[in-house]
CSV table of C-alpha atoms in Angstrom, one decimal:
chain,number,residue,atom,x,y,z
A,1,MET,CA,-74.9,30.3,0.4
A,2,ILE,CA,-74.5,34.2,0.4
A,3,GLU,CA,-74.1,35.7,3.8
A,4,ALA,CA,-73.6,39.4,3.1
A,5,LEU,CA,-73.5,42.0,0.4
A,6,TYR,CA,-71.2,45.2,0.5
A,7,ILE,CA,-71.5,48.0,-2.0
A,8,THR,CA,-68.7,50.5,-2.1
A,9,ASP,CA,-67.6,53.4,-4.4
A,10,SER,CA,-64.3,53.7,-6.5
A,11,ALA,CA,-62.4,54.6,-3.2
A,12,ASN,CA,-64.0,51.5,-1.4
A,13,SER,CA,-66.0,53.6,1.0
A,14,LEU,CA,-69.0,51.7,2.1
A,15,VAL,CA,-72.1,52.8,0.4
A,16,TYR,CA,-74.7,49.9,1.3
A,17,GLU,CA,-74.4,46.8,3.6
A,18,PHE,CA,-76.8,43.9,3.7
A,19,SER,CA,-76.2,40.7,5.9
A,20,ASN,CA,-78.3,37.7,7.1
A,21,SER,CA,-77.1,37.7,10.7
A,22,LEU,CA,-75.6,39.9,13.4
A,23,SER,CA,-72.5,37.6,13.4
A,24,THR,CA,-71.8,38.4,9.9
A,25,PRO,CA,-68.3,40.6,9.7
A,26,LYS,CA,-68.5,44.1,9.1
A,27,PHE,CA,-67.0,45.5,5.9
A,28,LYS,CA,-64.3,47.7,7.7
A,29,SER,CA,-63.0,44.2,9.0
A,30,LEU,CA,-62.5,42.8,5.5
A,31,LEU,CA,-61.1,46.0,3.9
A,32,PRO,CA,-57.4,45.0,4.6
A,33,LYS,CA,-57.9,41.8,2.7
A,34,ILE,CA,-59.6,43.5,-0.2
A,35,SER,CA,-56.8,46.1,-0.2
A,36,ALA,CA,-54.1,43.5,-0.2
A,37,SER,CA,-55.8,41.6,-3.2
A,38,SER,CA,-56.6,44.7,-5.3
A,39,LEU,CA,-53.5,44.2,-7.4
A,40,THR,CA,-54.7,40.9,-8.6
A,41,ASP,CA,-57.2,40.1,-11.6
A,42,SER,CA,-59.1,37.3,-9.6
A,43,ASN,CA,-62.6,38.3,-8.5
A,44,LYS,CA,-62.4,35.7,-5.7
A,45,ILE,CA,-60.9,36.9,-2.5
A,46,SER,CA,-60.1,34.2,0.0
A,47,LEU,CA,-60.6,34.9,3.6
A,48,ASN,CA,-60.4,31.7,5.4
A,49,SER,CA,-61.4,28.1,5.0
A,50,GLN,CA,-65.1,29.0,5.5
A,51,TYR,CA,-65.6,32.2,3.5
A,52,TYR,CA,-64.5,33.9,0.4
A,53,LEU,CA,-65.5,37.3,-1.3
A,54,TYR,CA,-66.8,37.4,-4.9
A,55,ARG,CA,-66.1,40.8,-6.3
A,56,HIS,CA,-67.7,42.6,-9.3
A,57,GLN,CA,-67.2,46.0,-10.7
A,58,GLU,CA,-69.9,48.0,-12.2
A,59,SER,CA,-69.2,51.6,-13.5
A,60,SER,CA,-68.0,53.5,-10.2
A,61,LEU,CA,-69.5,50.8,-7.9
A,62,SER,CA,-68.0,47.7,-6.5
A,63,PHE,CA,-70.1,44.7,-5.3
A,64,TYR,CA,-68.7,42.2,-2.8
A,65,LEU,CA,-70.6,39.1,-2.1
A,66,LEU,CA,-69.5,37.2,1.1
A,67,CYS,CA,-70.1,33.4,0.2
A,68,GLU,CA,-69.5,30.2,1.8
A,69,ASN,CA,-66.7,28.1,0.4
A,70,ASP,CA,-68.7,24.8,0.3
A,71,SER,CA,-71.1,26.3,-2.2
A,72,SER,CA,-72.0,23.6,-4.8
A,73,ASN,CA,-72.2,26.0,-7.8
A,74,VAL,CA,-69.3,28.3,-8.1
A,75,LEU,CA,-71.0,30.4,-10.8
A,76,PHE,CA,-74.1,31.5,-8.8
A,77,PRO,CA,-72.4,34.6,-7.1
A,78,GLN,CA,-71.7,36.0,-10.4
A,79,THR,CA,-75.2,35.1,-11.7
A,80,PHE,CA,-76.8,36.6,-8.6
A,81,VAL,CA,-75.0,39.9,-8.7
A,82,GLN,CA,-75.9,40.3,-12.4
A,83,ARG,CA,-79.5,39.7,-11.6
A,84,LEU,CA,-79.2,42.2,-8.7
A,85,ILE,CA,-77.8,45.0,-10.8
A,86,GLU,CA,-80.4,44.3,-13.7
A,87,ALA,CA,-83.2,44.8,-10.7
A,88,MET,CA,-81.5,47.9,-9.3
A,89,GLU,CA,-81.2,49.6,-12.8
A,90,ASP,CA,-84.9,48.8,-13.5
A,91,TYR,CA,-85.9,50.4,-10.2
A,92,PHE,CA,-83.2,53.2,-10.0
A,93,GLY,CA,-81.9,53.7,-13.4
A,94,GLU,CA,-78.2,54.6,-13.8
A,95,LEU,CA,-76.5,53.3,-10.7
A,96,ASN,CA,-74.3,55.6,-8.5
A,97,SER,CA,-73.7,55.9,-4.9
A,98,THR,CA,-76.1,58.7,-4.4
A,99,LYS,CA,-79.1,56.8,-5.8
A,100,ILE,CA,-78.4,53.7,-3.6
A,101,GLU,CA,-78.1,55.8,-0.4
A,102,ALA,CA,-81.3,57.5,-1.2
A,103,ASN,CA,-83.1,54.2,-2.1
A,104,ASN,CA,-81.4,51.9,0.7
A,105,ASP,CA,-84.8,50.9,2.2
A,106,THR,CA,-86.1,49.7,-1.3
A,107,LEU,CA,-82.8,48.0,-2.0
A,108,THR,CA,-83.1,46.1,1.6
A,109,LEU,CA,-86.9,45.0,0.5
A,110,LEU,CA,-85.5,43.7,-2.9
A,111,LEU,CA,-82.7,41.6,-1.3
A,112,TYR,CA,-85.3,40.2,1.4
A,113,GLN,CA,-87.0,38.9,-2.0
A,114,MET,CA,-84.2,37.9,-3.8
A,115,LEU,CA,-82.5,36.1,-1.1
A,116,ASP,CA,-84.2,33.3,1.1
A,117,ASP,CA,-81.8,32.4,4.0
A,118,GLY,CA,-78.9,33.0,1.7
A,119,ILE,CA,-80.3,31.3,-1.2
A,120,PRO,CA,-81.2,33.0,-4.4
A,121,HIS,CA,-84.9,33.1,-4.5
A,122,VAL,CA,-87.0,35.6,-6.6
A,123,THR,CA,-84.6,37.1,-9.2
A,124,ASP,CA,-86.8,38.0,-12.0
A,125,PHE,CA,-87.4,41.9,-11.9
A,126,ASN,CA,-90.7,41.4,-13.3
A,127,LYS,CA,-92.0,39.6,-10.4
A,128,LEU,CA,-90.0,41.9,-8.1
A,129,ARG,CA,-92.2,44.7,-9.3
A,130,ASP,CA,-95.4,42.9,-7.9
A,131,LEU,CA,-93.5,42.2,-4.5
A,132,VAL,CA,-91.7,45.3,-4.0
A,133,SER,CA,-93.1,48.8,-4.7
A,134,TYR,CA,-91.4,51.4,-6.8
A,135,LYS,CA,-92.1,54.0,-4.2
A,136,SER,CA,-89.5,54.1,-1.3
A,137,PHE,CA,-90.4,53.7,2.4
A,138,LEU,CA,-90.2,57.3,2.9
A,139,SER,CA,-92.8,58.0,0.1
A,140,LYS,CA,-95.2,55.6,1.8
A,141,ILE,CA,-94.8,57.5,5.2
A,142,LEU,CA,-95.5,60.7,3.6
A,143,SER,CA,-98.7,59.3,2.0
A,144,GLY,CA,-99.8,57.6,5.1
A,145,ALA,CA,-102.1,60.7,6.1
A,146,SER,CA,-104.2,60.1,2.9
A,147,THR,CA,-104.2,56.2,3.2
A,148,ALA,CA,-105.5,56.5,7.1
A,149,ALA,CA,-108.3,59.0,5.8
A,150,THR,CA,-109.3,56.5,3.2
A,151,LYS,CA,-109.6,53.6,5.9
A,152,ALA,CA,-111.5,56.1,8.1
A,153,THR,CA,-114.2,56.7,5.5
A,154,GLY,CA,-114.6,53.0,4.8
A,155,ARG,CA,-113.6,53.0,1.3
A,156,GLY,CA,-110.4,51.3,1.5
A,157,PRO,CA,-109.7,47.8,0.0
A,158,SER,CA,-111.3,44.9,1.6
A,159,THR,CA,-109.2,41.9,3.3
A,160,LEU,CA,-110.4,39.7,0.3
A,161,ASP,CA,-108.9,42.3,-2.1
A,162,LEU,CA,-105.6,42.3,-0.2
A,163,ILE,CA,-105.6,38.5,-0.4
A,164,LYS,CA,-106.1,38.4,-3.9
A,165,ALA,CA,-103.5,41.1,-4.7
A,166,ASN,CA,-100.9,38.9,-2.8
A,167,ASP,CA,-101.8,35.7,-4.1
A,168,THR,CA,-99.2,35.1,-6.8
A,169,SER,CA,-99.0,31.3,-6.6
A,170,ASN,CA,-100.6,30.7,-10.1
A,171,ASP,CA,-99.1,33.7,-11.7
A,172,ILE,CA,-96.2,33.4,-14.6
A,173,PRO,CA,-92.9,33.9,-12.7
A,174,TRP,CA,-91.6,36.3,-15.4
A,175,ARG,CA,-94.5,38.5,-16.0
A,176,ARG,CA,-96.1,41.1,-14.0
A,177,ASN,CA,-99.8,40.6,-12.7
A,178,ASN,CA,-102.6,42.5,-14.4
A,179,VAL,CA,-100.3,44.1,-17.1
A,180,ARG,CA,-102.1,47.0,-18.9
A,181,HIS,CA,-100.9,49.2,-21.9
A,182,THR,CA,-102.7,52.1,-23.8
A,183,ASN,CA,-100.4,51.5,-26.9
A,184,ASN,CA,-99.8,47.7,-27.5
A,185,GLU,CA,-96.5,47.1,-29.2
A,186,MET,CA,-93.6,44.5,-29.5
A,187,TYR,CA,-90.1,44.9,-30.9
A,188,VAL,CA,-87.4,42.5,-32.0
A,189,ASP,CA,-83.9,43.3,-32.0
A,190,VAL,CA,-81.3,41.0,-33.5
A,191,ILE,CA,-77.9,42.0,-32.2
A,192,GLU,CA,-74.5,40.5,-33.4
A,193,THR,CA,-71.0,41.4,-32.0
A,194,VAL,CA,-68.3,40.7,-34.1
A,195,ASN,CA,-64.9,39.4,-32.3
A,196,ALA,CA,-61.7,39.0,-34.6
A,197,ILE,CA,-58.0,39.2,-34.4
A,198,ILE,CA,-56.9,39.9,-38.0
A,199,LYS,CA,-53.4,40.0,-39.5
A,200,PRO,CA,-52.9,41.6,-42.8
A,201,VAL,CA,-50.8,40.3,-45.4
A,202,ILE,CA,-49.5,43.0,-47.6
A,203,LYS,CA,-48.3,42.7,-51.2
A,204,LYS,CA,-47.1,45.6,-53.3
A,205,LEU,CA,-48.6,46.2,-56.6
A,206,LYS,CA,-46.5,46.5,-59.8
A,207,SER,CA,-45.4,50.0,-61.0
A,208,ASP,CA,-47.5,49.9,-63.9
A,209,GLN,CA,-50.7,49.3,-61.6
A,210,THR,CA,-50.3,52.3,-59.5
A,211,PHE,CA,-50.5,55.9,-59.9
A,212,ASP,CA,-47.6,58.1,-58.4
A,213,SER,CA,-48.3,61.7,-57.5
A,214,ALA,CA,-46.8,64.3,-55.2
A,215,PHE,CA,-50.1,64.0,-53.2
A,216,TYR,CA,-51.8,61.4,-51.7
A,217,SER,CA,-53.8,59.3,-54.3
A,218,SER,CA,-57.0,57.3,-53.7
A,219,SER,CA,-55.5,54.7,-55.9
A,220,LYS,CA,-54.3,51.5,-54.1
A,221,GLN,CA,-50.5,50.8,-54.3
A,222,TYR,CA,-50.7,47.9,-52.2
A,223,ASN,CA,-53.0,44.6,-52.1
A,224,VAL,CA,-54.1,43.5,-48.5
A,225,ASP,CA,-54.9,39.8,-48.2
A,226,ASN,CA,-56.2,39.6,-44.4
A,227,HIS,CA,-55.9,36.3,-42.5
A,228,MET,CA,-58.1,35.7,-39.6
A,229,ILE,CA,-56.2,34.4,-36.7
A,230,SER,CA,-59.5,34.0,-34.5
A,231,GLY,CA,-62.9,35.1,-34.5
A,232,HIS,CA,-66.4,34.3,-33.2
A,233,ILE,CA,-69.8,36.1,-33.4
A,234,ASP,CA,-71.8,36.5,-30.1
A,235,GLY,CA,-75.5,37.1,-31.0
A,236,GLU,CA,-78.8,37.7,-29.1
A,237,ILE,CA,-82.4,38.3,-29.9
A,238,SER,CA,-83.9,41.1,-27.7
A,239,PHE,CA,-87.5,41.4,-27.1
A,240,LEU,CA,-89.4,44.7,-25.9
A,241,SER,CA,-93.0,43.7,-25.1
A,242,ARG,CA,-95.8,46.4,-24.2
A,243,LEU,CA,-99.1,44.1,-24.3
A,244,THR,CA,-102.0,44.0,-22.2
A,245,GLY,CA,-103.1,40.8,-20.6
A,246,VAL,CA,-101.2,37.5,-20.9
A,247,PRO,CA,-100.8,37.0,-24.9
A,248,LEU,CA,-99.1,33.8,-26.2
A,249,LEU,CA,-96.7,34.7,-29.2
A,250,GLU,CA,-94.9,32.6,-31.7
A,251,LEU,CA,-91.6,34.0,-33.4
A,252,ALA,CA,-90.2,32.1,-36.3
A,253,LEU,CA,-86.6,32.1,-37.4
A,254,ASN,CA,-85.0,31.6,-40.7
A,255,SER,CA,-82.9,28.5,-41.4
A,256,VAL,CA,-79.8,30.1,-39.7
A,257,GLY,CA,-81.7,30.4,-36.5
A,258,SER,CA,-82.9,26.8,-36.7
A,259,ASN,CA,-79.3,25.6,-37.0
A,260,VAL,CA,-77.8,27.6,-34.2
A,261,GLU,CA,-75.7,25.3,-31.9
A,262,PHE,CA,-76.3,25.4,-28.1
A,263,PRO,CA,-78.6,28.5,-27.9
A,264,SER,CA,-79.4,30.0,-24.3
A,265,LEU,CA,-82.9,30.4,-24.3
A,266,HIS,CA,-85.1,32.5,-21.9
A,267,LYS,CA,-87.1,30.5,-19.4
A,268,CYS,CA,-90.4,32.0,-20.9
A,269,ILE,CA,-89.5,29.9,-24.3
A,270,ASN,CA,-91.6,26.6,-24.6
A,271,ARG,CA,-88.7,24.0,-24.6
A,272,ASP,CA,-91.0,21.4,-26.3
A,273,THR,CA,-92.0,23.5,-29.2
A,274,TRP,CA,-88.2,24.4,-29.8
A,275,LYS,CA,-87.3,20.8,-29.8
A,276,GLU,CA,-90.1,19.8,-32.1
A,277,ARG,CA,-89.8,22.8,-34.6
A,278,ARG,CA,-86.4,24.1,-34.3
A,279,GLY,CA,-86.2,27.8,-35.0
A,280,ILE,CA,-89.8,28.4,-33.6
A,281,MET,CA,-90.2,30.4,-30.2
A,282,SER,CA,-93.5,29.8,-28.6
A,283,PHE,CA,-93.6,32.1,-25.4
A,284,ILE,CA,-95.6,34.3,-23.2
A,285,PRO,CA,-93.4,37.4,-23.2
A,286,PRO,CA,-92.1,39.2,-20.0
A,287,ASP,CA,-93.4,42.9,-19.7
A,288,GLY,CA,-90.8,45.1,-20.8
A,289,ARG,CA,-87.4,44.2,-22.2
A,290,SER,CA,-85.9,40.8,-22.0
A,291,THR,CA,-83.3,38.6,-24.0
A,292,LEU,CA,-84.9,35.6,-25.7
A,293,MET,CA,-82.1,34.0,-26.9
A,294,LYS,CA,-78.3,34.0,-26.9
A,295,TYR,CA,-75.9,32.3,-29.2
A,296,GLN,CA,-72.5,32.1,-30.6
A,297,ILE,CA,-71.0,31.3,-34.0
A,298,ASP,CA,-67.5,30.0,-33.9
A,299,LEU,CA,-65.7,31.4,-37.1
A,300,ASN,CA,-62.6,29.1,-36.4
A,301,LYS,CA,-64.9,26.2,-37.6
A,302,THR,CA,-65.2,27.7,-41.0
A,303,ALA,CA,-63.4,25.9,-43.5
A,304,THR,CA,-61.3,28.5,-45.2
A,305,ASN,CA,-59.7,32.0,-44.4
A,306,ALA,CA,-61.8,33.4,-47.4
A,307,GLN,CA,-65.0,32.1,-46.1
A,308,LYS,CA,-64.4,33.4,-42.5
A,309,LEU,CA,-63.5,36.8,-44.0
A,310,SER,CA,-66.5,36.9,-46.4
A,311,ILE,CA,-68.9,36.5,-43.6
A,312,ILE,CA,-67.8,40.0,-42.2
A,313,ARG,CA,-67.2,41.7,-45.7
A,314,SER,CA,-70.6,40.8,-47.0
A,315,THR,CA,-72.6,42.7,-44.2
A,316,SER,CA,-70.1,44.6,-42.1
A,317,ILE,CA,-66.8,46.4,-42.2
A,318,ASP,CA,-63.5,45.3,-43.7
A,319,THR,CA,-60.2,46.8,-42.7
A,320,GLU,CA,-56.9,47.3,-44.6
A,321,PHE,CA,-54.1,48.1,-42.4
A,322,ILE,CA,-50.9,49.0,-44.3
A,323,CYS,CA,-47.4,50.2,-43.0
A,324,HIS,CA,-45.1,51.3,-45.6
A,325,ASP,CA,-41.5,49.8,-46.1
A,326,ASN,CA,-38.8,52.0,-44.8
A,327,SER,CA,-41.0,54.6,-43.4
A,328,SER,CA,-43.1,55.4,-40.3
A,329,GLU,CA,-46.3,56.1,-42.4
A,330,PHE,CA,-49.2,53.8,-42.6
A,331,GLU,CA,-52.5,53.7,-44.0
A,332,ILE,CA,-56.2,52.6,-42.8
A,333,ARG,CA,-58.9,51.8,-45.1
A,334,LEU,CA,-62.4,50.9,-44.2
A,335,ASN,CA,-64.6,49.0,-46.8
A,336,LEU,CA,-68.2,49.4,-45.7
A,337,SER,CA,-70.5,46.7,-47.0
A,338,GLN,CA,-73.2,48.0,-49.5
A,339,GLN,CA,-75.9,46.2,-47.2
A,340,ILE,CA,-75.3,48.5,-44.4
A,341,SER,CA,-78.2,50.7,-44.0
A,342,LYS,CA,-77.1,53.1,-41.4
A,343,VAL,CA,-73.8,53.8,-39.6
A,344,ASP,CA,-74.3,54.7,-35.8
A,345,PHE,CA,-70.6,55.4,-35.2
A,346,ILE,CA,-67.0,53.9,-36.1
A,347,THR,CA,-64.0,54.6,-34.0
A,348,VAL,CA,-60.6,53.3,-35.0
A,349,GLU,CA,-58.1,53.2,-32.0
A,350,ILE,CA,-54.6,53.4,-33.1
A,351,VAL,CA,-52.1,51.9,-30.6
A,352,CYS,CA,-48.1,52.4,-30.5
A,353,GLU,CA,-47.0,50.5,-27.7
A,354,GLN,CA,-43.5,52.0,-27.8
A,355,GLU,CA,-43.0,54.8,-25.2
A,356,GLU,CA,-41.2,57.2,-27.8
A,357,GLY,CA,-44.0,56.8,-30.3
A,358,GLN,CA,-46.7,59.3,-31.0
A,359,VAL,CA,-49.5,59.0,-33.6
A,360,LYS,CA,-49.6,61.8,-36.2
A,361,LEU,CA,-52.5,62.5,-38.6
A,362,ASN,CA,-51.0,63.3,-42.2
A,363,ARG,CA,-54.4,63.1,-43.9
A,364,ALA,CA,-58.0,61.7,-43.6
A,365,THR,CA,-60.8,61.7,-46.1
A,366,HIS,CA,-63.6,61.5,-43.4
A,367,GLY,CA,-64.0,62.0,-39.6
A,368,ASP,CA,-62.0,63.5,-36.9
A,369,PHE,CA,-58.7,62.8,-35.2
A,370,SER,CA,-57.7,63.1,-31.6
A,371,THR,CA,-54.6,61.9,-29.7
A,372,LYS,CA,-55.0,60.1,-26.4
A,373,GLY,CA,-51.3,60.3,-25.2
A,374,ASN,CA,-49.1,57.3,-24.4
A,375,GLY,CA,-49.1,56.3,-28.1
A,376,LYS,CA,-52.7,56.0,-28.5
A,377,ALA,CA,-55.1,58.1,-30.8
A,378,GLU,CA,-58.5,57.7,-32.3
A,379,TRP,CA,-60.1,58.2,-35.7
A,380,ASN,CA,-63.9,58.9,-35.2
A,381,LEU,CA,-66.3,58.6,-38.0
A,382,ARG,CA,-70.2,59.6,-38.1
A,383,GLN,CA,-72.9,60.0,-40.6
A,384,LEU,CA,-71.1,57.9,-43.3
A,385,LYS,CA,-73.0,57.1,-46.4
A,386,SER,CA,-73.3,53.6,-47.8
A,387,GLY,CA,-70.6,52.7,-50.0
A,388,VAL,CA,-67.9,55.1,-48.7
A,389,SER,CA,-64.6,53.7,-48.1
A,390,PRO,CA,-62.9,56.1,-45.8
A,391,VAL,CA,-59.1,56.4,-45.6
A,392,PHE,CA,-56.8,57.5,-42.8
A,393,TYR,CA,-53.1,58.5,-43.8
A,394,GLY,CA,-50.8,58.7,-40.6
A,395,SER,CA,-47.4,58.4,-39.4
A,396,ILE,CA,-45.8,57.5,-36.1
A,397,ILE,CA,-43.1,60.0,-34.8
A,398,SER,CA,-41.1,59.9,-31.8
A,399,LYS,CA,-40.7,62.4,-28.9
A,400,THR,CA,-37.3,63.0,-30.0
A,401,THR,CA,-38.5,64.2,-33.6
A,402,GLU,CA,-41.2,66.4,-32.0
A,403,ASP,CA,-38.8,68.1,-29.5
A,404,ASN,CA,-36.4,68.9,-32.4
A,405,GLY,CA,-39.2,70.5,-34.4
A,406,ASP,CA,-39.8,69.5,-38.1
A,407,LYS,CA,-38.8,66.0,-39.2
A,408,ASP,CA,-36.6,67.4,-42.0
A,409,ASP,CA,-34.5,69.3,-39.4
A,410,VAL,CA,-33.5,65.9,-37.6
A,411,SER,CA,-30.1,64.5,-38.5
A,412,ASP,CA,-29.7,61.1,-40.2
A,413,ASP,CA,-28.0,59.8,-37.2
A,414,THR,CA,-31.0,60.7,-34.9
A,415,LYS,CA,-33.4,58.8,-37.5
A,416,LYS,CA,-31.2,55.8,-37.6
A,417,LYS,CA,-31.0,55.9,-33.8
A,418,ASN,CA,-34.7,55.9,-33.3
A,419,GLY,CA,-35.5,53.8,-36.4
A,420,PHE,CA,-38.8,53.6,-38.2
A,421,LEU,CA,-41.8,53.6,-35.5
A,422,ARG,CA,-44.9,51.8,-36.4
A,423,PRO,CA,-48.4,51.2,-34.7
A,424,ASN,CA,-48.6,47.9,-32.9
A,425,TYR,CA,-52.3,47.2,-33.8
A,426,ILE,CA,-55.6,49.0,-34.5
A,427,ARG,CA,-59.0,48.3,-32.7
A,428,LEU,CA,-62.3,48.8,-34.5
A,429,VAL,CA,-65.4,50.1,-32.4
A,430,TYR,CA,-68.4,50.4,-34.4
A,431,SER,CA,-72.2,49.9,-34.5
A,432,HIS,CA,-74.4,49.9,-37.7
A,433,ARG,CA,-77.7,48.7,-38.9
A,434,GLY,CA,-78.4,46.2,-41.7
A,435,PRO,CA,-78.3,42.4,-42.2
A,436,VAL,CA,-76.2,40.7,-39.4
A,437,PRO,CA,-73.3,38.7,-40.4
A,438,SER,CA,-74.8,35.3,-39.7
A,439,GLY,CA,-77.4,36.0,-41.9
A,440,LEU,CA,-80.3,35.3,-39.2
A,441,LYS,CA,-83.6,36.8,-39.8
A,442,VAL,CA,-87.1,36.9,-38.2
A,443,ASP,CA,-89.5,35.4,-40.6
A,444,SER,CA,-92.5,36.1,-38.6
A,445,LEU,CA,-94.0,37.1,-35.3
A,446,LYS,CA,-97.6,36.1,-34.6
A,447,ILE,CA,-100.0,36.4,-31.6
A,448,ILE,CA,-101.5,32.8,-31.0
A,449,SER,CA,-103.7,33.7,-28.0
A,450,ALA,CA,-104.6,37.1,-27.1
A,451,LYS,CA,-105.8,36.5,-23.5
A,452,GLY,CA,-106.6,39.8,-22.0
A,453,LEU,CA,-105.7,41.7,-25.1
A,454,GLY,CA,-108.7,41.3,-27.2
A,455,ASP,CA,-109.2,40.0,-30.8
A,456,THR,CA,-109.7,43.4,-32.1
A,457,VAL,CA,-106.5,45.0,-31.0
A,458,LYS,CA,-103.7,45.0,-33.5
A,459,PRO,CA,-100.3,45.6,-31.8
A,460,TYR,CA,-97.4,47.4,-33.6
A,461,LYS,CA,-94.6,45.2,-34.5
A,462,GLY,CA,-91.1,46.2,-35.6
A,463,VAL,CA,-87.9,44.2,-36.3
A,464,LYS,CA,-84.3,45.8,-36.1
A,465,TYR,CA,-81.0,44.3,-37.1
A,466,ILE,CA,-77.9,45.5,-35.4
A,467,THR,CA,-74.1,44.7,-35.9
A,468,LYS,CA,-71.7,45.7,-33.4
A,469,SER,CA,-67.9,45.2,-32.6
A,470,GLY,CA,-66.6,43.7,-29.5
A,471,SER,CA,-62.8,42.7,-29.7
A,472,TYR,CA,-61.9,43.5,-33.1
A,473,ILE,CA,-58.3,44.0,-33.3
A,474,VAL,CA,-55.9,44.3,-36.7
A,475,ARG,CA,-52.3,43.8,-35.8
A,476,LEU,CA,-49.1,43.6,-37.4
């Protein structure tokens, strides 16, 4: 049971407060407990035997839910605050303290609908749109004169019209009432996020297989055989609907989608159809954007290491991370799959956790380089063409070396004392278009029933496949 909600800024200054009763404690009285627990990573702050605070950070705002300890479901505070943030973003756009203070009346109305005596009630933002106006209470006051004039002339809505407008007992919970769109269209986004920890196994090629030069050569002097320590793929099917009426749709996935284990389906999906015909989604879509399905593919269950890596190499980005023997120099090679149609961005974060280490750029075939301090740097790439393999040549220098000027001026004793510094790991952050690693595809998207849409209307359809990186780390 949720007793109160507190929203604060980054300095823990109160921005908004909502409570069910007058006896609920004020935020100022809870602040000492919050400050005392600020150094811990736990989202649960124990207050006493009866109450606890659930804490959630969202950009520059902190959300605190005051909950009872005897709650049967320990996950519902987390789920509720996520639904609340989705609704607030739908109403107010990007969240910040200024927008919340300017729309606190609308937020209060939202919470009265979303909580019923402390229990989550209406949490679907499509239904909230019908119950809570997008206009703030102040806007309604300003428009009061025109409303009064309309009533005076007898041309206002009748009592029967108002009853019909508020009668939502037979409505679809996830869809707005009386949806109308001039341009009818629907889009499917298949998004997969690659999470992996990879350790490179480096073998130096024989001398007759390499090309020696006084300059950097594009020829490979090392063979890198990566080993995936752990990995998984998080996937989701996002749907954007701008369709008039109450259409019934059917989305068919290929064999990969039909074999996904333990998918999380949106409540609009017909479970009976999914069970009978695995991979077929029959649904009346929510208006606007929604997530039809979430799934996960555990790469650790794949038989061999080669099969694990081939899933990524065939459609995404493979990495070669090489540190040279008896040297502080290293190389990073990115091998982009030929199936990538467009690269949105690639950022390689280079991390040296030794305090005296600093990342230095020696040469890069593509992109820009920037240092972030504390042994961290970034290699940023944009607008890469398909089939290109960017290479980064760098080295780790010590602050002692930098303070003494050029590396050649540093004595051998200093070099031996400092040793050869190396980066600890690199992290890949990227997004690109093209087939997703799992091979999941949308075979078809059909309109089964066009209630309110009209049989002559032909909505525009679009499908997009996006691959992103989550926690993609290559470490020595």
